[in-house]
């Protein structure tokens, strides 16, 4: 882990290129942000939000609800209210006075169009909903009913703050190719900001001073402009924060604990460890179809052998927390269904002596005396652990994991392929062990975690989780059952059954919670959210604007 001295800090400040202020924007009206844009801006299509410039969903296009993971609260947004009027009918009422940025009223027809578009084009990411959604009926301009053939309450709640609502008068005129792959330039939405301009290294949003929420809710974003910067180096981002050229950073930045002490203008969620909120869980994916990794006793021994606390301390300087045995993030929606009794009975912890005992009992012994154990059939074992080259925190982490496994006689080696090779091997199942966290993120239901980890649609090329291709028909059925849970008690009962299978089989190993990386400069903007003032989650990543990013903009003030 790179340590920062005072001299290093000063050099960083002096040497970092100043490339922010090429514009003539008033500094106290402009928010400079970074950490969520890695390619030149070229796409504003909310149908492919993973490819779109961050802010496309949230700043331009909006969802029916916002979600606050800290309180597990669904905040009506475009929606005024929503309720189940029967077991299979959800009635949604929109706010009166909603408008698109071109002045056209936003009505129930736009909402119905958005959902029905995915029925017409099954390539759209939320089209699978039509496996359990029967139809959408518009009652009047503000009201519509969703009729479900197989109501999945957990999934539906999640979708209410995930699906961006589209203007029918614009999108009904688009071709299939324009809908599915078009750049959608310029975008017309309902949100607090407008598309203004962009270049290779930045996206500029201009405040929508006719935003419906200003009139209806009294909310007005403080920044007139948001300049979202494409910064490819953590060290450059760090220097920019220190010089006040970056107001909000959602990068992982090393050295933050000592920099907060040395430089008083850095703000984080917590004043001390872990400094950051959790964002997702880092798992060690195990290729469960490869021998001898198909043996649950070997996987269980690995879980006991790995020391995540060492990773948290040495690699992340306590900016992350160690995961519990299930990988549940410490948020109410997940911990409310956490099965303490099951974890107490079957859970694991760092205990290399127990790892050795399990290996011995399972017939994994060092037959040839080279210091590494052979499989029960006498064959040699050697496992590569992969993470992308350049992801320095993960690279250092798997060095520790390899060392931990070697200490109990498991021959493991850290490998760093480039990102394209990493994803090719991960998605193609051509790996032994791999760190990944792509969709273990904060959500309103732990169903999203289990659906990602154990997606039953096993294919030769997996792009949506379950990279280790673990198959268990009972577990698959329980995950479907969980999606139907209407109450916390129902969900808790099902989660307990899932957890028992998980802890008995250990298909994958939860390690630590990656942080919702957040560092803010207080040189221009103040009143940033924090644990002491948790009015919003200050994150600008795709998928997070509707979980606090937008409300952060209405809460900060300029000095």
Coordinates of C-alpha atoms in Angstrom, one line a residue:
X1 CA 0.0 0.0 0.0
X2 CA 1.4 3.3 -1.0
X3 CA 2.0 5.6 2.0
X4 CA 1.9 9.4 1.7
X5 CA 4.4 11.7 3.6
X6 CA 4.0 15.4 3.8
X7 CA 6.6 15.8 1.1
X8 CA 4.7 13.4 -1.2
X9 CA 1.6 15.3 -0.5
X10 CA 3.1 18.7 -1.5
X11 CA 4.6 17.2 -4.6
X12 CA 1.2 15.7 -5.5
X13 CA -0.4 19.1 -5.2
X14 CA 2.3 20.8 -7.3
X15 CA 2.7 18.3 -10.0
X16 CA -1.0 17.4 -10.7
X17 CA -2.0 18.9 -14.0
X18 CA -4.6 21.7 -13.8
X19 CA -7.0 20.9 -16.6
X20 CA -10.3 21.8 -15.0
X21 CA -10.7 25.5 -15.5
X22 CA -10.7 25.9 -19.2
X23 CA -14.2 27.3 -19.1
X24 CA -15.5 30.6 -17.8
X25 CA -18.1 29.2 -15.5
X26 CA -18.6 30.9 -12.1
X27 CA -16.8 28.8 -9.7
X28 CA -19.3 29.1 -6.8
X29 CA -22.1 28.0 -9.2
X30 CA -20.2 25.0 -10.7
X31 CA -19.7 21.5 -9.2
X32 CA -16.8 19.5 -10.5
X33 CA -17.3 15.8 -10.0
X34 CA -15.5 12.6 -10.9
X35 CA -15.3 8.9 -10.3
X36 CA -18.0 7.6 -12.5
X37 CA -17.0 8.3 -16.1
X38 CA -14.2 6.2 -17.7
X39 CA -14.7 6.8 -21.4
X40 CA -15.3 9.9 -23.4
X41 CA -19.0 10.8 -23.2
X42 CA -20.9 9.5 -26.2
X43 CA -24.1 7.9 -25.1
X44 CA -27.2 9.3 -23.2
X45 CA -29.5 6.3 -23.8
X46 CA -31.4 5.4 -20.6
X47 CA -32.3 2.0 -22.1
X48 CA -28.6 1.1 -21.8
X49 CA -27.7 2.8 -18.6
X50 CA -24.5 0.9 -18.1
X51 CA -23.2 2.5 -21.3
X52 CA -24.6 5.9 -20.8
X53 CA -22.8 8.9 -19.3
X54 CA -23.3 8.9 -15.6
X55 CA -26.2 11.2 -14.7
X56 CA -28.3 10.2 -17.8
X57 CA -30.5 8.4 -15.3
X58 CA -31.0 10.7 -12.3
X59 CA -30.1 14.1 -13.7
X60 CA -31.9 13.9 -17.0
X61 CA -34.3 10.9 -16.8
X62 CA -36.0 10.1 -13.5
X63 CA -37.6 7.1 -11.8
X64 CA -40.9 6.7 -10.1
X65 CA -39.3 6.5 -6.7
X66 CA -36.1 7.4 -5.0
X67 CA -34.6 4.9 -2.5
X68 CA -32.7 5.7 0.7
X69 CA -30.6 2.6 1.7
X70 CA -29.8 4.2 5.1
X71 CA -33.4 4.2 6.2
X72 CA -34.8 1.6 3.7
X73 CA -37.3 4.3 2.7
X74 CA -38.9 4.5 -0.7
X75 CA -39.5 8.2 -1.5
X76 CA -42.2 8.9 -4.0
X77 CA -40.7 11.0 -6.8
X78 CA -42.5 11.1 -10.1
X79 CA -45.0 9.0 -8.3
X80 CA -47.3 10.7 -5.7
X81 CA -48.1 7.3 -4.2
X82 CA -48.4 3.6 -5.0
X83 CA -50.2 0.8 -3.3
X84 CA -51.4 -2.7 -3.7
X85 CA -55.2 -2.6 -4.2
X86 CA -55.3 -6.4 -4.4
X87 CA -52.7 -9.2 -4.2
X88 CA -51.9 -8.8 -7.9
X89 CA -52.8 -5.2 -8.8
X90 CA -50.5 -2.2 -8.0
X91 CA -52.1 1.2 -8.4
X92 CA -49.7 4.1 -9.2
X93 CA -50.7 7.8 -9.0
X94 CA -48.4 10.4 -10.5
X95 CA -47.8 13.9 -9.1
X96 CA -49.9 16.6 -10.8
X97 CA -47.8 19.1 -12.7
X98 CA -45.0 16.9 -14.0
X99 CA -43.4 18.1 -17.2
X100 CA -40.7 17.1 -19.6
X101 CA -37.8 19.5 -20.3
X102 CA -39.4 20.5 -23.6
X103 CA -42.6 21.6 -21.7
X104 CA -44.7 18.6 -22.6
X105 CA -46.8 17.2 -19.7
X106 CA -45.5 13.9 -18.2
X107 CA -48.5 11.6 -17.8
X108 CA -49.5 8.1 -17.0
X109 CA -49.3 7.3 -20.7
X110 CA -45.5 7.9 -20.6
X111 CA -45.2 5.5 -17.7
X112 CA -47.2 2.8 -19.5
X113 CA -45.2 3.4 -22.7
X114 CA -42.0 2.9 -20.8
X115 CA -43.0 -0.5 -19.4
X116 CA -44.7 -1.7 -22.6
X117 CA -41.6 -0.7 -24.7
X118 CA -39.8 -3.6 -23.0
X119 CA -42.6 -6.0 -23.9
X120 CA -42.2 -4.9 -27.6
X121 CA -38.4 -5.1 -27.4
X122 CA -37.3 -8.0 -25.2
X123 CA -33.7 -6.9 -25.6
X124 CA -34.4 -4.2 -23.1
X125 CA -32.9 -5.0 -19.7
X126 CA -36.1 -4.9 -17.7
X127 CA -38.1 -7.0 -20.2
X128 CA -38.0 -10.1 -18.0
X129 CA -40.6 -8.4 -15.9
X130 CA -43.2 -9.4 -18.5
X131 CA -42.8 -13.0 -17.4
X132 CA -44.8 -12.0 -14.3
X133 CA -46.5 -8.7 -15.4
X134 CA -49.7 -9.2 -17.3
X135 CA -50.6 -5.7 -18.4
X136 CA -50.6 -2.0 -17.6
X137 CA -53.9 -0.1 -17.7
X138 CA -54.0 3.7 -17.8
X139 CA -57.0 4.9 -15.7
X140 CA -56.5 8.7 -16.3
X141 CA -53.7 11.2 -16.9
X142 CA -52.3 10.6 -13.4
X143 CA -53.3 7.0 -12.6
X144 CA -52.5 3.6 -13.9
X145 CA -52.8 0.0 -12.7
X146 CA -50.2 -2.8 -13.0
X147 CA -51.8 -6.2 -13.2
X148 CA -49.5 -9.1 -12.3
X149 CA -49.9 -12.7 -13.3
X150 CA -47.3 -13.7 -10.8
X151 CA -46.6 -10.8 -8.4
X152 CA -43.0 -10.7 -7.3
X153 CA -43.1 -8.1 -4.6
X154 CA -39.4 -7.9 -3.9
X155 CA -38.4 -7.4 -7.6
X156 CA -41.2 -4.9 -8.1
X157 CA -40.1 -2.7 -5.3
X158 CA -36.6 -2.7 -6.7
X159 CA -37.8 -1.8 -10.2
X160 CA -39.8 1.2 -9.0
X161 CA -36.5 3.1 -8.4
X162 CA -34.5 1.5 -11.2
X163 CA -36.5 2.0 -14.4
X164 CA -36.2 5.5 -15.9
X165 CA -39.5 6.9 -17.3
X166 CA -39.3 7.9 -21.0
X167 CA -41.3 10.6 -23.0
X168 CA -43.6 8.8 -25.3
X169 CA -43.8 11.7 -27.7
X170 CA -40.1 11.4 -28.3
X171 CA -39.4 7.6 -28.0
X172 CA -42.4 6.4 -30.0
X173 CA -40.8 8.0 -33.1
X174 CA -37.5 6.1 -32.7
X175 CA -36.6 3.1 -34.7
X176 CA -35.6 -0.2 -33.0
X177 CA -31.9 0.5 -33.5
X178 CA -32.3 4.0 -32.1
X179 CA -34.0 2.7 -29.1
X180 CA -31.6 -0.2 -28.3
X181 CA -28.3 1.2 -29.5
X182 CA -28.7 4.9 -30.3
X183 CA -26.7 7.7 -28.6
X184 CA -29.9 9.6 -27.9
X185 CA -28.3 13.0 -28.4
X186 CA -29.6 15.4 -27.1
X187 CA -31.7 13.7 -24.5
X188 CA -35.1 15.1 -23.4
X189 CA -36.0 14.1 -19.8
X190 CA -37.8 15.3 -16.7
X191 CA -34.9 15.8 -14.4
X192 CA -33.1 18.6 -12.6
X193 CA -30.4 19.1 -15.3
X194 CA -30.2 19.5 -19.1
X195 CA -27.6 18.3 -21.6
X196 CA -25.4 21.3 -22.4
X197 CA -22.1 20.2 -23.9
X198 CA -19.3 17.7 -23.8
X199 CA -15.8 17.0 -24.9
X200 CA -13.3 14.1 -24.6
X201 CA -12.7 14.7 -20.9
X202 CA -15.9 16.1 -19.6
X203 CA -19.7 16.2 -19.6
X204 CA -21.4 19.5 -18.7
X205 CA -24.9 19.6 -17.3
X206 CA -26.9 22.8 -17.0
X207 CA -29.5 23.2 -14.3
X208 CA -33.1 22.9 -15.5
X209 CA -34.7 26.0 -13.9
X210 CA -38.1 24.7 -14.9
X211 CA -37.8 21.4 -13.1
X212 CA -41.1 20.2 -11.7
X213 CA -39.7 19.5 -8.3
X214 CA -38.8 23.1 -7.7
X215 CA -42.4 24.1 -7.9
X216 CA -44.0 21.0 -6.4
X217 CA -41.5 20.0 -3.7
X218 CA -39.5 23.2 -3.2
X219 CA -36.3 21.6 -4.3
X220 CA -33.6 23.4 -6.3
X221 CA -30.1 22.0 -7.0
X222 CA -27.5 24.4 -5.8
X223 CA -25.0 24.0 -8.7
X224 CA -26.0 25.8 -11.9
X225 CA -23.7 23.5 -13.7
X226 CA -22.2 20.1 -13.1
X227 CA -18.9 19.5 -14.9
X228 CA -18.4 15.7 -14.8
X229 CA -14.7 15.0 -15.4
X230 CA -13.1 11.9 -17.0
X231 CA -10.1 11.4 -14.7
X232 CA -8.3 8.1 -15.3
X233 CA -5.7 8.3 -12.5
X234 CA -6.5 8.1 -8.8
X235 CA -3.4 10.1 -8.0
X236 CA -4.6 12.9 -10.4
X237 CA -8.0 12.8 -8.7
X238 CA -6.3 13.1 -5.3
X239 CA -4.3 16.1 -6.3
X240 CA -7.4 17.8 -7.8
X241 CA -9.3 17.3 -4.5
X242 CA -6.4 18.7 -2.5
X243 CA -6.3 21.8 -4.8
X244 CA -10.1 22.3 -4.8
X245 CA -10.3 21.5 -8.5
X246 CA -12.6 18.5 -7.8
X247 CA -15.5 19.1 -5.5
X248 CA -16.8 15.5 -5.1
X249 CA -14.7 12.4 -5.8
X250 CA -16.2 8.9 -5.9
X251 CA -12.8 7.3 -6.6
X252 CA -11.0 5.0 -4.2
X253 CA -8.1 7.2 -3.1
X254 CA -5.3 5.8 -1.0
X255 CA -4.0 7.6 2.0
X256 CA -7.3 9.4 2.9
X257 CA -7.0 8.7 6.7
X258 CA -3.7 10.6 7.0
X259 CA -4.6 13.2 4.4
X260 CA -7.7 14.1 6.3
X261 CA -5.4 15.0 9.2
X262 CA -2.8 16.8 7.1
X263 CA -5.3 18.7 4.9
X264 CA -8.4 20.0 6.6
X265 CA -10.6 20.5 3.6
X266 CA -11.3 16.8 2.9
X267 CA -14.7 15.5 3.9
X268 CA -15.7 11.9 4.2
X269 CA -18.9 10.1 5.4
X270 CA -17.4 9.1 8.7
X271 CA -14.7 11.1 10.4
X272 CA -12.8 7.9 11.3
X273 CA -12.7 4.2 10.2
X274 CA -14.2 3.0 8.0
X275 CA -14.6 6.5 6.6
X276 CA -16.9 5.2 3.8
X277 CA -20.4 3.7 3.6
X278 CA -20.5 0.2 2.1
X279 CA -21.4 0.0 -1.6
X280 CA -21.0 -3.7 -2.5
X281 CA -19.4 -6.9 -1.4
X282 CA -16.2 -8.3 -2.8
X283 CA -16.6 -12.1 -3.3
X284 CA -14.0 -14.7 -4.2
X285 CA -15.7 -16.6 -7.0
X286 CA -14.8 -20.2 -7.1
X287 CA -15.1 -22.2 -10.4
X288 CA -17.4 -24.9 -8.9
X289 CA -17.3 -27.0 -12.1
X290 CA -13.6 -27.5 -12.0
X291 CA -12.1 -30.4 -10.0
X292 CA -11.2 -30.3 -7.1
X293 CA -12.9 -27.0 -6.6
X294 CA -16.2 -28.8 -7.0
X295 CA -15.6 -30.2 -3.5
X296 CA -17.4 -28.1 -0.9
X297 CA -14.9 -29.1 1.8
X298 CA -12.1 -27.5 -0.1
X299 CA -14.1 -24.3 -0.6
X300 CA -15.0 -24.3 3.1
X301 CA -11.3 -24.7 4.1
X302 CA -10.5 -21.8 1.8
X303 CA -13.1 -19.7 3.6
X304 CA -11.4 -20.4 7.0
X305 CA -7.9 -19.8 5.6
X306 CA -8.4 -16.3 4.2
X307 CA -7.9 -13.3 6.5
X308 CA -10.1 -10.4 5.2
X309 CA -9.1 -8.3 8.3
X310 CA -5.5 -8.2 7.0
X311 CA -6.8 -7.0 3.7
X312 CA -8.9 -4.3 5.2
X313 CA -6.0 -3.0 7.3
X314 CA -3.0 -3.4 5.0
X315 CA -4.6 -2.7 1.6
X316 CA -7.5 -0.3 2.4
X317 CA -6.1 1.4 5.5
X318 CA -9.4 0.5 7.3
X319 CA -11.5 2.3 4.6
X320 CA -13.5 -0.9 4.2
X321 CA -15.1 -3.4 6.7
X322 CA -14.8 -7.2 6.7
X323 CA -17.9 -9.0 5.4
X324 CA -20.1 -11.2 7.4
X325 CA -20.2 -14.9 6.3
X326 CA -23.2 -14.3 3.9
X327 CA -21.9 -11.1 2.2
X328 CA -24.9 -9.1 3.5
X329 CA -24.2 -5.4 3.4
X330 CA -24.9 -3.6 6.7
X331 CA -28.0 -1.8 5.6
X332 CA -31.5 -2.2 7.1
X333 CA -33.1 -3.9 4.0
X334 CA -30.6 -6.7 4.2
X335 CA -29.9 -7.0 7.9
X336 CA -33.6 -7.1 8.7
X337 CA -33.6 -10.6 7.2
X338 CA -30.2 -11.7 8.4
X339 CA -30.5 -15.2 9.9
X340 CA -28.4 -14.9 13.0
X341 CA -29.1 -18.4 14.2
X342 CA -28.1 -20.0 10.9
X343 CA -24.9 -18.0 10.7
X344 CA -24.1 -18.8 14.4
X345 CA -24.5 -22.5 13.6
X346 CA -22.8 -22.8 10.2
X347 CA -20.8 -19.6 9.7
X348 CA -17.1 -19.4 9.2
X349 CA -14.3 -17.1 10.4
X350 CA -10.6 -16.7 9.9
X351 CA -9.2 -19.8 11.5
X352 CA -6.2 -21.4 9.7
X353 CA -6.1 -24.3 12.2
X354 CA -9.7 -25.2 11.3
X355 CA -8.9 -24.9 7.6
X356 CA -6.1 -27.4 8.1
X357 CA -8.4 -29.8 10.0
X358 CA -11.0 -29.7 7.3
X359 CA -8.4 -30.3 4.6
X360 CA -6.9 -33.2 6.6
X361 CA -10.3 -34.8 7.1
X362 CA -11.2 -34.4 3.5
X363 CA -8.1 -36.2 2.3
X364 CA -6.2 -33.1 1.0
X365 CA -2.7 -34.0 2.1
X366 CA 0.9 -33.2 1.2
X367 CA 1.9 -36.5 -0.3
X368 CA 5.2 -35.6 -2.0
X369 CA 6.5 -33.3 0.7
X370 CA 6.7 -30.1 -1.4
X371 CA 4.8 -28.1 1.1
X372 CA 1.5 -28.1 -0.8
X373 CA -1.4 -30.5 -0.5
X374 CA -2.6 -32.9 -3.2
X375 CA -6.2 -33.6 -4.0
X376 CA -7.7 -36.8 -2.5
X377 CA -7.1 -38.6 -5.8
X378 CA -3.4 -37.7 -5.5
X379 CA -3.4 -35.1 -8.3
X380 CA -1.5 -31.8 -7.9
X381 CA -3.5 -28.7 -7.0
X382 CA -2.5 -25.2 -8.3
X383 CA -5.0 -22.4 -8.4
X384 CA -4.6 -19.0 -10.1
X385 CA -6.5 -16.0 -8.5
X386 CA -7.3 -13.3 -11.0
X387 CA -8.1 -9.6 -10.9
X388 CA -7.6 -7.0 -13.6
X389 CA -4.1 -5.5 -13.9
X390 CA -4.1 -1.9 -12.7
X391 CA -6.8 -2.5 -10.0
X392 CA -4.1 -2.0 -7.4
X393 CA -6.3 -2.5 -4.3
X394 CA -7.5 -5.8 -5.6
X395 CA -4.0 -6.8 -6.8
X396 CA -2.6 -6.3 -3.3
X397 CA -5.6 -8.1 -1.9
X398 CA -5.2 -11.3 -3.8
X399 CA -1.5 -11.4 -2.9
X400 CA -2.6 -11.7 0.7
X401 CA -5.2 -14.3 -0.2
X402 CA -2.6 -16.4 -2.1
X403 CA -0.3 -16.1 1.0
X404 CA -3.2 -17.2 3.3
X405 CA -4.0 -20.2 1.2
X406 CA -0.4 -21.2 0.9
X407 CA -0.1 -21.1 4.7
X408 CA -2.5 -24.0 5.0
X409 CA -1.0 -25.9 2.1
X410 CA -3.1 -24.8 -0.8
X411 CA -0.9 -23.8 -3.8
X412 CA -2.4 -20.5 -5.0
X413 CA -0.9 -17.7 -7.1
X414 CA -2.0 -14.1 -7.8
X415 CA -2.3 -13.3 -11.5
X416 CA -3.1 -9.9 -13.1
X417 CA -4.5 -10.2 -16.7
X418 CA -5.6 -7.1 -18.4
X419 CA -9.2 -6.2 -18.0
X420 CA -10.4 -7.6 -21.3
X421 CA -8.7 -11.0 -20.6
X422 CA -10.0 -10.9 -17.0
X423 CA -13.6 -10.5 -18.2
X424 CA -13.2 -13.0 -21.0
X425 CA -12.0 -15.6 -18.5
X426 CA -14.5 -14.7 -15.9
X427 CA -17.6 -14.7 -18.2
X428 CA -16.3 -17.7 -20.0
X429 CA -15.6 -19.8 -16.9
X430 CA -11.9 -20.1 -17.7
X431 CA -10.6 -19.3 -14.2
X432 CA -9.9 -21.0 -10.9
X433 CA -10.6 -18.2 -8.4
X434 CA -11.5 -14.5 -9.1
X435 CA -12.5 -11.4 -7.1
X436 CA -15.7 -9.7 -8.4
X437 CA -18.3 -7.4 -7.1
X438 CA -20.1 -6.2 -10.2
X439 CA -23.7 -6.5 -9.0
X440 CA -23.5 -7.2 -5.2
X441 CA -24.4 -3.6 -4.7
X442 CA -26.7 -1.8 -2.2
X443 CA -30.4 -2.4 -3.0
X444 CA -33.8 -2.5 -1.4
X445 CA -33.8 -6.3 -1.2
X446 CA -31.2 -9.0 -0.7
X447 CA -32.9 -10.9 -3.6
X448 CA -30.7 -8.8 -5.9
X449 CA -27.6 -10.3 -4.3
X450 CA -28.8 -13.9 -4.5
X451 CA -30.2 -13.5 -8.0
X452 CA -26.8 -12.3 -9.1
X453 CA -24.7 -14.8 -7.2
X454 CA -26.8 -17.8 -8.3
X455 CA -28.5 -16.8 -11.5
X456 CA -30.0 -20.1 -12.6
X457 CA -29.6 -19.3 -16.3
X458 CA -26.3 -21.2 -16.6
X459 CA -24.7 -20.5 -20.0
X460 CA -21.3 -21.1 -21.6
X461 CA -20.7 -17.3 -21.4
X462 CA -22.1 -15.7 -18.2
X463 CA -22.4 -12.0 -18.1
X464 CA -24.9 -11.6 -15.1
X465 CA -23.2 -13.2 -12.2
X466 CA -22.9 -16.8 -11.0
X467 CA -19.5 -16.8 -12.7
X468 CA -18.5 -20.0 -11.0
X469 CA -21.5 -21.8 -12.5
X470 CA -22.8 -23.2 -9.2
X471 CA -26.0 -25.2 -9.7
X472 CA -28.5 -26.2 -7.0
X473 CA -32.2 -26.7 -7.9
X474 CA -33.4 -26.2 -4.3
X475 CA -31.5 -22.9 -4.0
X476 CA -32.9 -21.7 -7.4
X477 CA -36.4 -22.4 -6.2
X478 CA -35.8 -20.6 -2.9
X479 CA -34.6 -17.5 -4.7
X480 CA -37.8 -17.4 -6.8
X481 CA -39.7 -17.9 -3.5
X482 CA -37.8 -14.9 -2.0
X483 CA -38.9 -12.7 -4.9
X484 CA -42.5 -13.4 -4.0
X485 CA -42.1 -12.5 -0.3
X486 CA -44.4 -9.7 0.6
X487 CA -43.4 -9.2 4.2
X488 CA -40.1 -9.1 6.1
X489 CA -41.1 -12.2 8.1
X490 CA -41.8 -14.1 4.8
X491 CA -38.5 -12.9 3.4
X492 CA -36.6 -13.8 6.6
X493 CA -37.9 -17.3 6.6
X494 CA -36.8 -17.9 3.0
X495 CA -33.4 -16.3 3.5
X496 CA -32.7 -18.6 6.4
X497 CA -33.1 -21.6 4.1
X498 CA -30.9 -20.0 1.4
X499 CA -28.3 -19.1 4.0
X500 CA -28.1 -22.7 5.3
X501 CA -27.4 -24.0 1.8
X502 CA -24.9 -21.3 1.2
X503 CA -22.9 -21.9 4.3
X504 CA -22.9 -25.7 3.9
X505 CA -21.7 -25.5 0.3
X506 CA -19.7 -22.2 0.3
X507 CA -19.9 -21.8 -3.5
X508 CA -18.4 -18.4 -3.2
X509 CA -16.6 -16.6 -0.3
X510 CA -17.6 -13.1 0.8
X511 CA -14.5 -11.1 1.9
X512 CA -15.0 -7.3 2.4
X513 CA -17.3 -4.5 1.6
X514 CA -16.0 -2.2 -1.1
X515 CA -16.7 1.4 0.0
X516 CA -19.0 3.9 -1.5
X517 CA -15.9 5.9 -2.1
X518 CA -16.6 9.5 -1.3
X519 CA -14.3 12.4 -0.6
X520 CA -15.4 16.0 -1.0
X521 CA -13.5 19.3 -0.9
X522 CA -15.0 21.9 1.3
X523 CA -13.2 24.8 -0.4
X524 CA -16.2 25.8 -2.6
X525 CA -19.2 23.7 -1.5
X526 CA -20.3 22.9 2.1
X527 CA -23.0 20.9 3.9
X528 CA -22.0 17.6 2.4
X529 CA -23.9 14.6 3.7
X530 CA -22.2 12.6 6.5
X531 CA -23.0 10.1 9.2
X532 CA -23.9 13.1 11.4
X533 CA -26.0 14.7 8.6
X534 CA -27.3 11.7 6.6
X535 CA -29.8 13.5 4.4
X536 CA -28.5 11.7 1.2
X537 CA -25.9 9.3 -0.1
X538 CA -23.4 11.5 -2.0
X539 CA -22.7 9.2 -4.9
X540 CA -22.4 10.0 -8.6
X541 CA -22.0 6.5 -10.0
X542 CA -24.5 5.2 -12.5
X543 CA -27.5 3.7 -10.6
X544 CA -26.8 5.8 -7.5
X545 CA -28.2 9.2 -8.4
X546 CA -31.7 7.9 -7.5
X547 CA -30.2 6.6 -4.2
X548 CA -29.0 10.0 -2.9
X549 CA -27.0 11.7 -5.6
X550 CA -29.8 14.0 -6.7
X551 CA -30.7 15.0 -3.1
X552 CA -27.1 15.7 -2.4
X553 CA -27.3 18.5 -5.1
X554 CA -30.3 20.0 -3.3
X555 CA -28.6 19.9 0.1
X556 CA -25.1 21.4 -0.5
X557 CA -24.5 25.1 -0.5
X558 CA -21.7 27.3 -1.9
X559 CA -19.5 29.3 0.5

